[in-house]
Coordinates of C-alpha atoms and ligand atoms in Angstrom, one line a residue:
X1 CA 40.0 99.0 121.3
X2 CA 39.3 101.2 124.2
X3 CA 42.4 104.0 122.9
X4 CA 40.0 103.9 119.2
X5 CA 37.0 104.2 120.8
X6 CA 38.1 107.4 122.8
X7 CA 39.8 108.9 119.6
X8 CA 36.1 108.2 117.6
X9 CA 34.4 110.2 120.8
X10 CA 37.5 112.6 120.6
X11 CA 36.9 113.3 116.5
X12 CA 33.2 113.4 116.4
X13 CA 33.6 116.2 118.6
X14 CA 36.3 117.8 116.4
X15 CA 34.2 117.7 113.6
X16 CA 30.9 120.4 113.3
X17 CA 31.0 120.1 109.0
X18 CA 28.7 118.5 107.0
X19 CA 25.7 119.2 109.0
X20 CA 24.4 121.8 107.3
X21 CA 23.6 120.2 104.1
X22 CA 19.5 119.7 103.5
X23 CA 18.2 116.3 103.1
X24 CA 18.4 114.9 99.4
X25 CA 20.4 117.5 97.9
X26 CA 22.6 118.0 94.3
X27 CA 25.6 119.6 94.4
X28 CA 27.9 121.1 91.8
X29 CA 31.6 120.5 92.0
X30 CA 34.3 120.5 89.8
X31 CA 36.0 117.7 91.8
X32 CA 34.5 114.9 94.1
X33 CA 36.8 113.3 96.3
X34 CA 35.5 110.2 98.3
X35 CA 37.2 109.3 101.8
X36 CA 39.0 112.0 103.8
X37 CA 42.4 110.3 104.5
X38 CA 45.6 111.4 103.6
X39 CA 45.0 110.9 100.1
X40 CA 41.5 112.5 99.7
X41 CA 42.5 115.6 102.0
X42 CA 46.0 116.3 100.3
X43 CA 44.1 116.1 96.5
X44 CA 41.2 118.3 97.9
X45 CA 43.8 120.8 99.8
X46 CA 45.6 121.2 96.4
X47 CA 43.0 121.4 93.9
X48 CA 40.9 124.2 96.6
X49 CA 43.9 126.0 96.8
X50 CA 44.0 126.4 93.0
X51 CA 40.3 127.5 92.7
X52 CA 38.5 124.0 92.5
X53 CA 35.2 123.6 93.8
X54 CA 36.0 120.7 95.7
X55 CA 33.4 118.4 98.2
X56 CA 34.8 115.7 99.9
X57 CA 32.7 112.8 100.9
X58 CA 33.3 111.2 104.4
X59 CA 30.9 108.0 104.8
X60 CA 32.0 108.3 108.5
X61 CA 30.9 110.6 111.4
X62 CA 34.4 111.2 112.2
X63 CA 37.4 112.0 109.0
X64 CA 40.2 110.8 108.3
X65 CA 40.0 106.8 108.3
X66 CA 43.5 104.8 108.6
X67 CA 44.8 108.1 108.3
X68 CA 43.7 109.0 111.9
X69 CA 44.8 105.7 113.3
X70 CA 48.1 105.9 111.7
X71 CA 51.4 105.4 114.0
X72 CA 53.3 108.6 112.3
X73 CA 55.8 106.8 110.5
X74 CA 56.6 108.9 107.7
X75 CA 59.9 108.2 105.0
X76 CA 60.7 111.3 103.8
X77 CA 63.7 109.9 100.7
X78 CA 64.8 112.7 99.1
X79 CA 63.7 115.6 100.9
X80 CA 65.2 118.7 101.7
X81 CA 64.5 117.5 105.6
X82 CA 66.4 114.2 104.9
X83 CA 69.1 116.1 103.5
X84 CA 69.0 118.1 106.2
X85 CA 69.6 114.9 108.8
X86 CA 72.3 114.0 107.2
X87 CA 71.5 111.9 104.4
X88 CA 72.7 114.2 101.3
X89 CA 72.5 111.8 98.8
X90 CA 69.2 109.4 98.4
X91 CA 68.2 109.1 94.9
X92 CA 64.8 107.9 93.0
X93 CA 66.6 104.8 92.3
X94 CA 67.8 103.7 95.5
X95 CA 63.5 103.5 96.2
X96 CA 62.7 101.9 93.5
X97 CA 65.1 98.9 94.6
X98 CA 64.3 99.1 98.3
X99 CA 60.4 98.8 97.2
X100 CA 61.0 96.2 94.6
X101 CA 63.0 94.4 97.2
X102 CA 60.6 94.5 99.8
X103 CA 57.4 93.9 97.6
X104 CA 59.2 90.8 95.4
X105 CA 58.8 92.7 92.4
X106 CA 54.6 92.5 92.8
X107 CA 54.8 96.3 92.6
X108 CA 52.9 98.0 90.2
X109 CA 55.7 99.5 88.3
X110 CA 53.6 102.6 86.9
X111 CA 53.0 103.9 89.5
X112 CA 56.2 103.0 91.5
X113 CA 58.1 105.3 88.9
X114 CA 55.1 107.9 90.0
X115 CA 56.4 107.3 93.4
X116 CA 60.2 107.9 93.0
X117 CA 60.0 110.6 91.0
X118 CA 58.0 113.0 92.8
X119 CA 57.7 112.0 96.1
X120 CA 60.9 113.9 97.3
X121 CA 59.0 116.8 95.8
X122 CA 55.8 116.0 97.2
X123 CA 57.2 115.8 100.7
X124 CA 59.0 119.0 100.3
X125 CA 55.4 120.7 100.3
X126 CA 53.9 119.0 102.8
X127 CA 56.6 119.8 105.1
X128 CA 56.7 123.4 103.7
X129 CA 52.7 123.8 103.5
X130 CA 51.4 122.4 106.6
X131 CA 54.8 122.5 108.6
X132 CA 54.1 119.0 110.7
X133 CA 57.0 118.8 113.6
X134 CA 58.7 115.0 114.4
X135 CA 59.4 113.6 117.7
X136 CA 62.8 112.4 116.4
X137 CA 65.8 114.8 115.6
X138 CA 67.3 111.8 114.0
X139 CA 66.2 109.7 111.1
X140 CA 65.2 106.2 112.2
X141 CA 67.4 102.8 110.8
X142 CA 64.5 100.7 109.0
X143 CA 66.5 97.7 107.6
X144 CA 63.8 97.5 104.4
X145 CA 66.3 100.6 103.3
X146 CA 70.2 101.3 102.2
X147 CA 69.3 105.2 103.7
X148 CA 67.4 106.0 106.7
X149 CA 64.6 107.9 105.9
X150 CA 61.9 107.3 108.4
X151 CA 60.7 110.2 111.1
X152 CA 58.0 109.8 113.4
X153 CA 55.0 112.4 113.1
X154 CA 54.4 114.5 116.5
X155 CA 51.2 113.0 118.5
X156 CA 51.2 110.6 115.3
X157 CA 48.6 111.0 112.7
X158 CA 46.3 112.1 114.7
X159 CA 48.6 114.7 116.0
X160 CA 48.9 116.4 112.7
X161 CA 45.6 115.3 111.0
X162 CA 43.7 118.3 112.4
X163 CA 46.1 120.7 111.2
X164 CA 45.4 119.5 107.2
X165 CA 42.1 119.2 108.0
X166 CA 41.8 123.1 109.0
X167 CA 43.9 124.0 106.4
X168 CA 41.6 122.4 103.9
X169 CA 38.8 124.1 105.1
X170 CA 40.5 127.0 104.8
X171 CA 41.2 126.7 101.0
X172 CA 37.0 126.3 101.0
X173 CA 36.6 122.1 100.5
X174 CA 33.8 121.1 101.9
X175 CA 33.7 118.0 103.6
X176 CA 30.4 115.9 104.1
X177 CA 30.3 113.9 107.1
X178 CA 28.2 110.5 107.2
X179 CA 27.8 111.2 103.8
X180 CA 28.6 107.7 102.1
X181 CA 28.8 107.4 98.4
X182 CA 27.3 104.4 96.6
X183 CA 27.4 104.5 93.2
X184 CA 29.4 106.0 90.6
X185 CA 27.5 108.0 87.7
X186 CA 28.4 107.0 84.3
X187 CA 27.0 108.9 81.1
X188 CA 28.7 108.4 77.5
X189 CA 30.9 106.2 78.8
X190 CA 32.5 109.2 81.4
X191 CA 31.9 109.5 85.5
X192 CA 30.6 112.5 85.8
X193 CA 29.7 112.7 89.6
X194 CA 28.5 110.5 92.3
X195 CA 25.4 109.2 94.3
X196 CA 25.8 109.4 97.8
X197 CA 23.7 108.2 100.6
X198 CA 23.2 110.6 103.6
X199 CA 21.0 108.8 106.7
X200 CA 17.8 107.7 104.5
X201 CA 18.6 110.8 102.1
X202 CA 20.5 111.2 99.1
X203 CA 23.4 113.4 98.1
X204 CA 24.4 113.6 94.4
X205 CA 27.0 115.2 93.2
X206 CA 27.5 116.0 89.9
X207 CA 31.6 116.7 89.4
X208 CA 34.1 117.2 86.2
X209 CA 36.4 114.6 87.8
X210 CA 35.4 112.2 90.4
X211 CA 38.4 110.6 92.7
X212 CA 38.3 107.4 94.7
X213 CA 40.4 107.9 97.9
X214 CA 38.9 105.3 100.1
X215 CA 41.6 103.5 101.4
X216 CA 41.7 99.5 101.9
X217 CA 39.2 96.3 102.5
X218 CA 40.6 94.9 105.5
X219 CA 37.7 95.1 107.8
X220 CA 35.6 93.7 104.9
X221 CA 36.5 89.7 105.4
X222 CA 34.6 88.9 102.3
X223 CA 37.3 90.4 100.2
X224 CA 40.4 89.1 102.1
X225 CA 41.7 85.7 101.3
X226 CA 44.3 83.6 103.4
X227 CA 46.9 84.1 105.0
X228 CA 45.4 88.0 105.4
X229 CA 41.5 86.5 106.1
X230 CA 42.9 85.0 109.1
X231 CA 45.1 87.7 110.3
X232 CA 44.5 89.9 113.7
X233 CA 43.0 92.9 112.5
X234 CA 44.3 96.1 113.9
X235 CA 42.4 98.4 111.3
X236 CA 39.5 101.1 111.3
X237 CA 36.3 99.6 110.6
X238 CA 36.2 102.1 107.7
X239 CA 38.4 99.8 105.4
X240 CA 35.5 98.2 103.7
X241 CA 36.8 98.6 100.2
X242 CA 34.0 100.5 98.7
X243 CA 35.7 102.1 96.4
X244 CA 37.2 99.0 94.6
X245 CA 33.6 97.8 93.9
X246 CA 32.5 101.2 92.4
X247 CA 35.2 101.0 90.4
X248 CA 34.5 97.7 89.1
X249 CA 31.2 98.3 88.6
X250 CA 31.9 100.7 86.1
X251 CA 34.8 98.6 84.3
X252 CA 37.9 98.9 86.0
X253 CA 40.0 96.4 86.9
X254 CA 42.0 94.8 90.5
X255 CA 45.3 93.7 91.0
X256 CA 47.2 92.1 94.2
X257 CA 44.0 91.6 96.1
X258 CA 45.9 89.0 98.0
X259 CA 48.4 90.9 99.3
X260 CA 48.5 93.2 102.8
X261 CA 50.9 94.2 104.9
X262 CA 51.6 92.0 108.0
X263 CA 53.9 92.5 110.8
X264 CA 55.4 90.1 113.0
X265 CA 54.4 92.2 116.2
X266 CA 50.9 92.1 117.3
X267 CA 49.5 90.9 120.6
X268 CA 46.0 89.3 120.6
X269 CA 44.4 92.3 123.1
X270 CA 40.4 90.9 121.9
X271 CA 39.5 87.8 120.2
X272 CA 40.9 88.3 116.3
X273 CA 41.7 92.2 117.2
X274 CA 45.4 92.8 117.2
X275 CA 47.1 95.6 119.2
X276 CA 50.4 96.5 117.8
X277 CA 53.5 96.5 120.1
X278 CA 56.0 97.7 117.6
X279 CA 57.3 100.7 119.7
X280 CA 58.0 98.6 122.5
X281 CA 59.3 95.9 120.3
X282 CA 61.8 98.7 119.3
X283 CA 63.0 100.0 122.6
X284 CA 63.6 96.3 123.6
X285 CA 65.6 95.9 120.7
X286 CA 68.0 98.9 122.2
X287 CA 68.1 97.1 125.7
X288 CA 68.8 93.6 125.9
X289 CA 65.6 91.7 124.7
X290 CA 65.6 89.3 122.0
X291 CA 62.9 86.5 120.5
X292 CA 62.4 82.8 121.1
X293 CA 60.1 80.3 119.7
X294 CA 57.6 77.7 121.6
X295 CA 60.9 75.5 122.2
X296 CA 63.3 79.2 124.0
X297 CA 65.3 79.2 121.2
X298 CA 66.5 82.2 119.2
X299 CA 65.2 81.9 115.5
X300 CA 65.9 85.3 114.0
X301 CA 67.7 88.8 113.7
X302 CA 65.5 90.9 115.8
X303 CA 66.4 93.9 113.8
X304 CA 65.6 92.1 110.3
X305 CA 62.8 93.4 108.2
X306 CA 59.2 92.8 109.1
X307 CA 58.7 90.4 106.1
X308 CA 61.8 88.5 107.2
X309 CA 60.9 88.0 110.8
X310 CA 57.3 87.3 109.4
X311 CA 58.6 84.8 107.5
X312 CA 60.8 82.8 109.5
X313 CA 58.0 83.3 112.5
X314 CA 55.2 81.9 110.8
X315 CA 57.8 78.6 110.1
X316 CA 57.8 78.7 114.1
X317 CA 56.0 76.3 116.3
X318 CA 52.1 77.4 117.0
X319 CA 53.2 80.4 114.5
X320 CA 54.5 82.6 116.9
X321 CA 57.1 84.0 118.4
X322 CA 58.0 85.5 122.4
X323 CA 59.6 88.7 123.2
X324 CA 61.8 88.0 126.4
X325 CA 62.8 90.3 128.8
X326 CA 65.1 91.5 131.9
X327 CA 63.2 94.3 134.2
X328 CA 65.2 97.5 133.0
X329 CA 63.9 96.1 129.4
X330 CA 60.3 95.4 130.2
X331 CA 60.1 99.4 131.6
X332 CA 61.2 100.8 128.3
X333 CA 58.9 98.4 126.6
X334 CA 55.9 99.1 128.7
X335 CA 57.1 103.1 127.9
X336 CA 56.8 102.2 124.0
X337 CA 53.1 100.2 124.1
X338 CA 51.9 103.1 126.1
X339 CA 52.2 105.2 123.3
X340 CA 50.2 102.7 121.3
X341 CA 46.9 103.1 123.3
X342 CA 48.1 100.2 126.0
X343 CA 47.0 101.5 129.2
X344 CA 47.7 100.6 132.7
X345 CA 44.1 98.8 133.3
X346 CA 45.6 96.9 130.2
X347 CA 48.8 95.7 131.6
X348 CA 47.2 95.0 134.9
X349 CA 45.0 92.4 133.4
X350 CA 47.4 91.1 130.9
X351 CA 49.4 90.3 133.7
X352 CA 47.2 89.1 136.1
X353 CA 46.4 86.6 133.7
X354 CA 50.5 85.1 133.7
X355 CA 49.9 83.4 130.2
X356 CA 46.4 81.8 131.2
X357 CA 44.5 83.7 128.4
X358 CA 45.9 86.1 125.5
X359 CA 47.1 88.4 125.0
X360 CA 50.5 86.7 126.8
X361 CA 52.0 88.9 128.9
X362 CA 53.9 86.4 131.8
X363 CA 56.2 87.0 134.1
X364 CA 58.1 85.6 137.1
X365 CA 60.6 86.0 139.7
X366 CA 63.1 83.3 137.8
X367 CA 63.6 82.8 133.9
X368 CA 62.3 79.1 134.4
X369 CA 58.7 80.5 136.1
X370 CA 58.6 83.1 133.2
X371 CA 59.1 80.5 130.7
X372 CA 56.7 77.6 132.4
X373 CA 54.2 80.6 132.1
X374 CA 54.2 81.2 128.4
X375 CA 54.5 77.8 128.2
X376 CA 58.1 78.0 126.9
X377 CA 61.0 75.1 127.2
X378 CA 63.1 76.8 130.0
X379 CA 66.0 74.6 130.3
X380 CA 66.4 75.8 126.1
X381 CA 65.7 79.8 127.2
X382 CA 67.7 80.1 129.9
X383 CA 70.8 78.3 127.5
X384 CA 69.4 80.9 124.8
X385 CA 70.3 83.5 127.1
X386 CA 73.6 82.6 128.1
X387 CA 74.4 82.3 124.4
X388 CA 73.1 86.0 123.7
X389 CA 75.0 87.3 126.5
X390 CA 78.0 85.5 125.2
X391 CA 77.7 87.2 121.6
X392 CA 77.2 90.7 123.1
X393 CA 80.1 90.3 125.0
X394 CA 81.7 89.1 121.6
X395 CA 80.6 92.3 119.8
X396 CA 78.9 90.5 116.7
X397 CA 76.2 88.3 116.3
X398 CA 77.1 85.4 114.7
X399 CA 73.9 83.2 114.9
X400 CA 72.0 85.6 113.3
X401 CA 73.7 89.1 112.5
X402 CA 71.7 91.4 114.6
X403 CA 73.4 94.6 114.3
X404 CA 76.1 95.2 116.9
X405 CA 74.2 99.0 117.6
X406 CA 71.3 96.8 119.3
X407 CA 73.6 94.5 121.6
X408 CA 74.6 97.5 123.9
X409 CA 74.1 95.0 126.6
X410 CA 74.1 91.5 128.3
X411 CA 70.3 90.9 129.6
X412 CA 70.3 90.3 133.0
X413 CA 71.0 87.1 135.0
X414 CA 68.7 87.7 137.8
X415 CA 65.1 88.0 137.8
X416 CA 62.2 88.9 136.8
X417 CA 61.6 88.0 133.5
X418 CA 58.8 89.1 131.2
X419 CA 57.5 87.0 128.1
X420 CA 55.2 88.4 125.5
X421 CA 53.6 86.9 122.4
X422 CA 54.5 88.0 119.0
X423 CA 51.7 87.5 116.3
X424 CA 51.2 88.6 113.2
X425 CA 48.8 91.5 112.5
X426 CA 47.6 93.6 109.7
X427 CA 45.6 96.6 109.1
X428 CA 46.6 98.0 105.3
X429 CA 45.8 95.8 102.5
X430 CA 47.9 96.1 98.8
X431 CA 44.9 95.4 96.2
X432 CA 44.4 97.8 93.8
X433 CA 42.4 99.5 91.1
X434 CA 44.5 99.9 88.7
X435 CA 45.9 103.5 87.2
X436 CA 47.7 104.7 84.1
X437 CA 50.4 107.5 84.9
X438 CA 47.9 110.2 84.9
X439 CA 45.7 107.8 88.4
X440 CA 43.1 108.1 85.9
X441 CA 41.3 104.6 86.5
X442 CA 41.3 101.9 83.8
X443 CA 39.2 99.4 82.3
X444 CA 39.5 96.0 80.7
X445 CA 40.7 97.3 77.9
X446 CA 43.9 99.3 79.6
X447 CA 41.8 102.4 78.7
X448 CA 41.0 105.0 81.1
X449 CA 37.9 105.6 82.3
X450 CA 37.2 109.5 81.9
X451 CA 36.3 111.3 84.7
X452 CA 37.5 108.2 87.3
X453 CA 41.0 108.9 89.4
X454 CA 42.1 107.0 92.4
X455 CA 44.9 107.8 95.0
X456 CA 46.0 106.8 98.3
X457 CA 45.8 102.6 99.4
X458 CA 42.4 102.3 97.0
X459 CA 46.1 101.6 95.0
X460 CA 48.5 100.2 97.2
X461 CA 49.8 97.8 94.5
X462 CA 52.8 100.4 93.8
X463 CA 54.4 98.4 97.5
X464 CA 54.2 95.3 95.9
X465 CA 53.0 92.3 98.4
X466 CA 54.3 94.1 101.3
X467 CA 54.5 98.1 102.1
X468 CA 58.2 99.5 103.9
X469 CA 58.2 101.7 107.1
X470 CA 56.9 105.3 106.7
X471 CA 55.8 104.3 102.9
X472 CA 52.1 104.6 103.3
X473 CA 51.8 107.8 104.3
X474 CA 54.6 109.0 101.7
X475 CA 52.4 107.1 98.9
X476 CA 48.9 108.5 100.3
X477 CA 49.8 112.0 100.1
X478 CA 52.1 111.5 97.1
X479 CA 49.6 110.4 95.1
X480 CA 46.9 112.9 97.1
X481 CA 48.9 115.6 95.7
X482 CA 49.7 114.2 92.0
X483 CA 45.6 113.2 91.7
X484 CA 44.6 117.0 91.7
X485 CA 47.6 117.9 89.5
X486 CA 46.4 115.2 86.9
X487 CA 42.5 116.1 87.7
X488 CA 43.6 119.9 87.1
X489 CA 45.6 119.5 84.0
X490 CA 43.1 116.7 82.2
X491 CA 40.3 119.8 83.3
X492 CA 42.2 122.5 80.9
Ligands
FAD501 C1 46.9 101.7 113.2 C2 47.6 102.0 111.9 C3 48.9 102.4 112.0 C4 49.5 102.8 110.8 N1 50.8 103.3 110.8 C5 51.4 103.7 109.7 C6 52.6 104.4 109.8 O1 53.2 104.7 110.9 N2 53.2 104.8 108.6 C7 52.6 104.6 107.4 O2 53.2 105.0 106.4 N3 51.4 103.9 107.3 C8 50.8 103.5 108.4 N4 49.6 102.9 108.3 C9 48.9 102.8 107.0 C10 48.3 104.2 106.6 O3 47.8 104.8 107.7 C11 47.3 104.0 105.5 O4 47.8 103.3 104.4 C12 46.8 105.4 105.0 O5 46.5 106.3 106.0 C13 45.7 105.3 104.0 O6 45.2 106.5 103.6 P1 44.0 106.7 102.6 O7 43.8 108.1 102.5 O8 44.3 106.0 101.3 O9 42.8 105.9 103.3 P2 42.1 106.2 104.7 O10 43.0 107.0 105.6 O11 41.7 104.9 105.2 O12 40.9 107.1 104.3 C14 39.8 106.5 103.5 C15 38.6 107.2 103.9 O13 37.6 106.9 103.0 C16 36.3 106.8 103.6 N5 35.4 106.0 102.8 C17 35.5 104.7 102.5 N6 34.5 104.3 101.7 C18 33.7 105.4 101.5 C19 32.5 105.7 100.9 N7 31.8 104.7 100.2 N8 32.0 106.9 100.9 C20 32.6 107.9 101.6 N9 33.7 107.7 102.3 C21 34.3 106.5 102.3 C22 36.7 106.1 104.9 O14 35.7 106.3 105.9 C23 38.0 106.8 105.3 O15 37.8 107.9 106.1 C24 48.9 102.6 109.5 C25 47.6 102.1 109.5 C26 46.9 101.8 110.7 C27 45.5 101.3 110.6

């Protein structure tokens, strides 16, 4: 919470827009765009750039939403860059399976064929227009897909955020900050603009085309339902899913509002707040530490998808699962959370705790104290580990397959030992407002609602009940991109 907090104090300072609007004021636009995430700040880049009078409107005193937060985990099928790293050959197809696959056909097929078919394209010009740079030189293994595709943004989102951000200032959007829209404006059955609400004054904008980009409704409990209600939360308090109540309220219709994306990796750092761990989770998996349940036994490939290792963990004992680990394996680990706004004060206190309180961080000089810590069967770890050693040394791992890349080694026999909880957490949700092929919004009737477009997660059905690695942000500025094409061409 802390690491958000200092990147809210961090943004508000980055941002001096929006202030110099009068109080209760009508603008004219040709294109409103609400939120200022990925998919609201690609649409508005690319309709600027072409002339638009755009305004974006940014209920927050900061930009960018999830898309601020966001770890950098961007899948880049098709490109020019993936070709580049080696993969010469990833077509449309091979997505459309992987998604399907991963999202048990819940996907929204229209626009999952939006997806394929121009997101290769889509992240050709991102790349090209606001020339992002990647901490990795090599394209990450994600077992949601047959190619590798994934690379990690530099500084993360908010390492490259600023850079659209001035770029779309550039092309002359304007973006209003705590400047929250409230109500749609219908008249002969078209949107035709939008009534905001700035501190006790109002902003109206009156606009040709009107687009929803206000990401998801996790922070808003009264729209989640079980298993997602009860989640940890790891999400901006932004998330309130405004935008899919305007929409209904002028007709359209919601699909997959059950559905979010949950990983198998979060620690409990507040009461019901998650923290995710995922980058230390990785760096484990490359040294020698592997998962146990309550009883220290091995349930799971540790490199399976997040939906499998969800799946079989939430079958577990207390539903959970521990991360167990020799010293040389912890310090890479401890490297990794670092990077995810874990700080020393953190880990000092987690520690100091030894498995009295969450989040569970224990530890001790023997495998046995480590385990009676977490509250862990020892006699059952301390067999498991013998057992993993024993398939390392085999080369292959036939309990559960992990791949032989991440056995490179046998953990260590000798103390200490850390132990850390596994829970799941979630921050993006997958209900939608649902599109036609053009994101123009639709109503009961499968019509579209003139004037109405949506991109970004306000439409995260295309993932199905479950997003893959590095998809969001392709989807967010895929769609960001293809809204102001459709908004331009329906404006003609
Ligand atoms: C911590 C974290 C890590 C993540 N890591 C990854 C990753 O590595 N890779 C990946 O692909 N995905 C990741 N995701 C998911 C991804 O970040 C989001 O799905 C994506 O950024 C959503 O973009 P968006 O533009 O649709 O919405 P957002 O970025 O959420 O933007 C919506 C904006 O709309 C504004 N808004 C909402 N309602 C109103 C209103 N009424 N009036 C005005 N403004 C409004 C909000 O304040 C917000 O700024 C992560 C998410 C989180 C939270």
């Amino acid at each position: 919470m802390q690491y958000l907090l200092k990147k809210t104090v961090l943004l508000v300072a980055l941002c001096s827009v929006g202030s110099a609007y009068a109080a209760n004021q009508t603008i004219n636009a040709d294109i409103a765009v609400i939120g200022s995430g990925w998919a609201g700040i690609m649409s508005a880049y690319d309709s600027a750039s072409h002339g638009k009078k755009v305004v974006i409107l940014e209920k927050m005193a900061f930009p960018g939403g999830a898309s601020m937060l966001c770890g950098g985990q961007y899948a880049i099928q098709g490109s020019d860059l993936q070709k580049a790293k080696g993969v010469p050959y990833d077509p449309p197809q091979s997505l459309v399976q992987d998604l399907i696959a991963n999202g048990h056909l819940k996907n929204d097929l229209t626009t999952l064929k939006l997806l394929a078919e121009n997101s290769p394209r889509v992240a050709n010009w991102v790349i090209s227009t606001f020339h992002p740079t990647f901490i990795d030189q090599k394209l990450q293994y994600r077992a949601e897909f047959r190619f590798d595709r994934s690379l990690y943004l530099k500084g993360y989102c908010s390492g490259f955020y600023p850079k659209v951000q001035s770029a779309v200032e550039k092309a002359g959007a304007k973006l209003l900050l705590n400047t929250r829209a409230e109500e749609l404006i219908v008249k002969n059955g078209r949107v035709t603009g939008v009534k905001a609400k700035r501190g006790g004054d109002t902003v109206t904008v009156h606009a040709k085309a009107v687009l929803l980009a206000t990401g998801g409704y996790g922070a808003n409990k009264a729209m989640l339902v079980e298993p997602l209600k009860s989640a940890l939360y790891y999400g901006p308090q932004s998330s309130t899913g405004d935008g899919h109540r305007m929409a209904v309220k002028v007709g359209a219709q919601l699909e997959n509002m059950e559905y979010g994306k949950r990983y198998p990796n979060g620690i409990e750092s507040a009461p019901g707040t998650a923290t995710s761990i995922i980058q230390g989770n990785y760096r484990a998996w490359k040294e020698a530490g592997f998962l146990v349940n309550k009883d220290g036994k091995r349930v799971v490939n540790e490199k399976a998808s997040n939906h499998n290792i969800l799946t079989v963990l939430e079958k577990q004992p207390g539903g959970l699962l521990y991360l167990v680990m020799d010293e040389p394996t912890w310090n890479k680990f401890v490297e990794g959370i670092k990077t995810q706004g874990v700080t020393d004060e953190n880990l000092k206190k987690w520690l100091a705790a030894n498995g009295s309180s969450a989040p569970i961080f224990a530890h001790g000089a023997t495998l046995e104290e480590a385990a009676a810590h977490a509250g862990i069967n020892a006699a059952n770890l301390k067999a498991t580990l013998a057992r993993y050693n024993e398939l390392v040394r085999a080369g292959k791992d036939e309990d559960f397959g992990r791949p032989k890349a991440f056995m490179l080694r046998e953990a260590k026999t000798e103390g200490p030992y850390y132990i850390v909880e596994q829970k799941p957490r979630f921050a993006t949700t997958m209900g939608s407002v649902i599109v036609d092929d053009h994101l123009r919004v639709l109503n009961k009737a499968k019509k579209p609602i003139r004037g109405l477009y949506a991109a970004g997660e306000v439409i995260n059905a295309v993932h199905g009940d479950d997003s893959s690695p590095g998809m969001n942000i392709s989807w967010c500025t895929t769609s960001g991109k293809l809204s102001s094409e459709f908004m331009r061409a329906d404006m003609k």
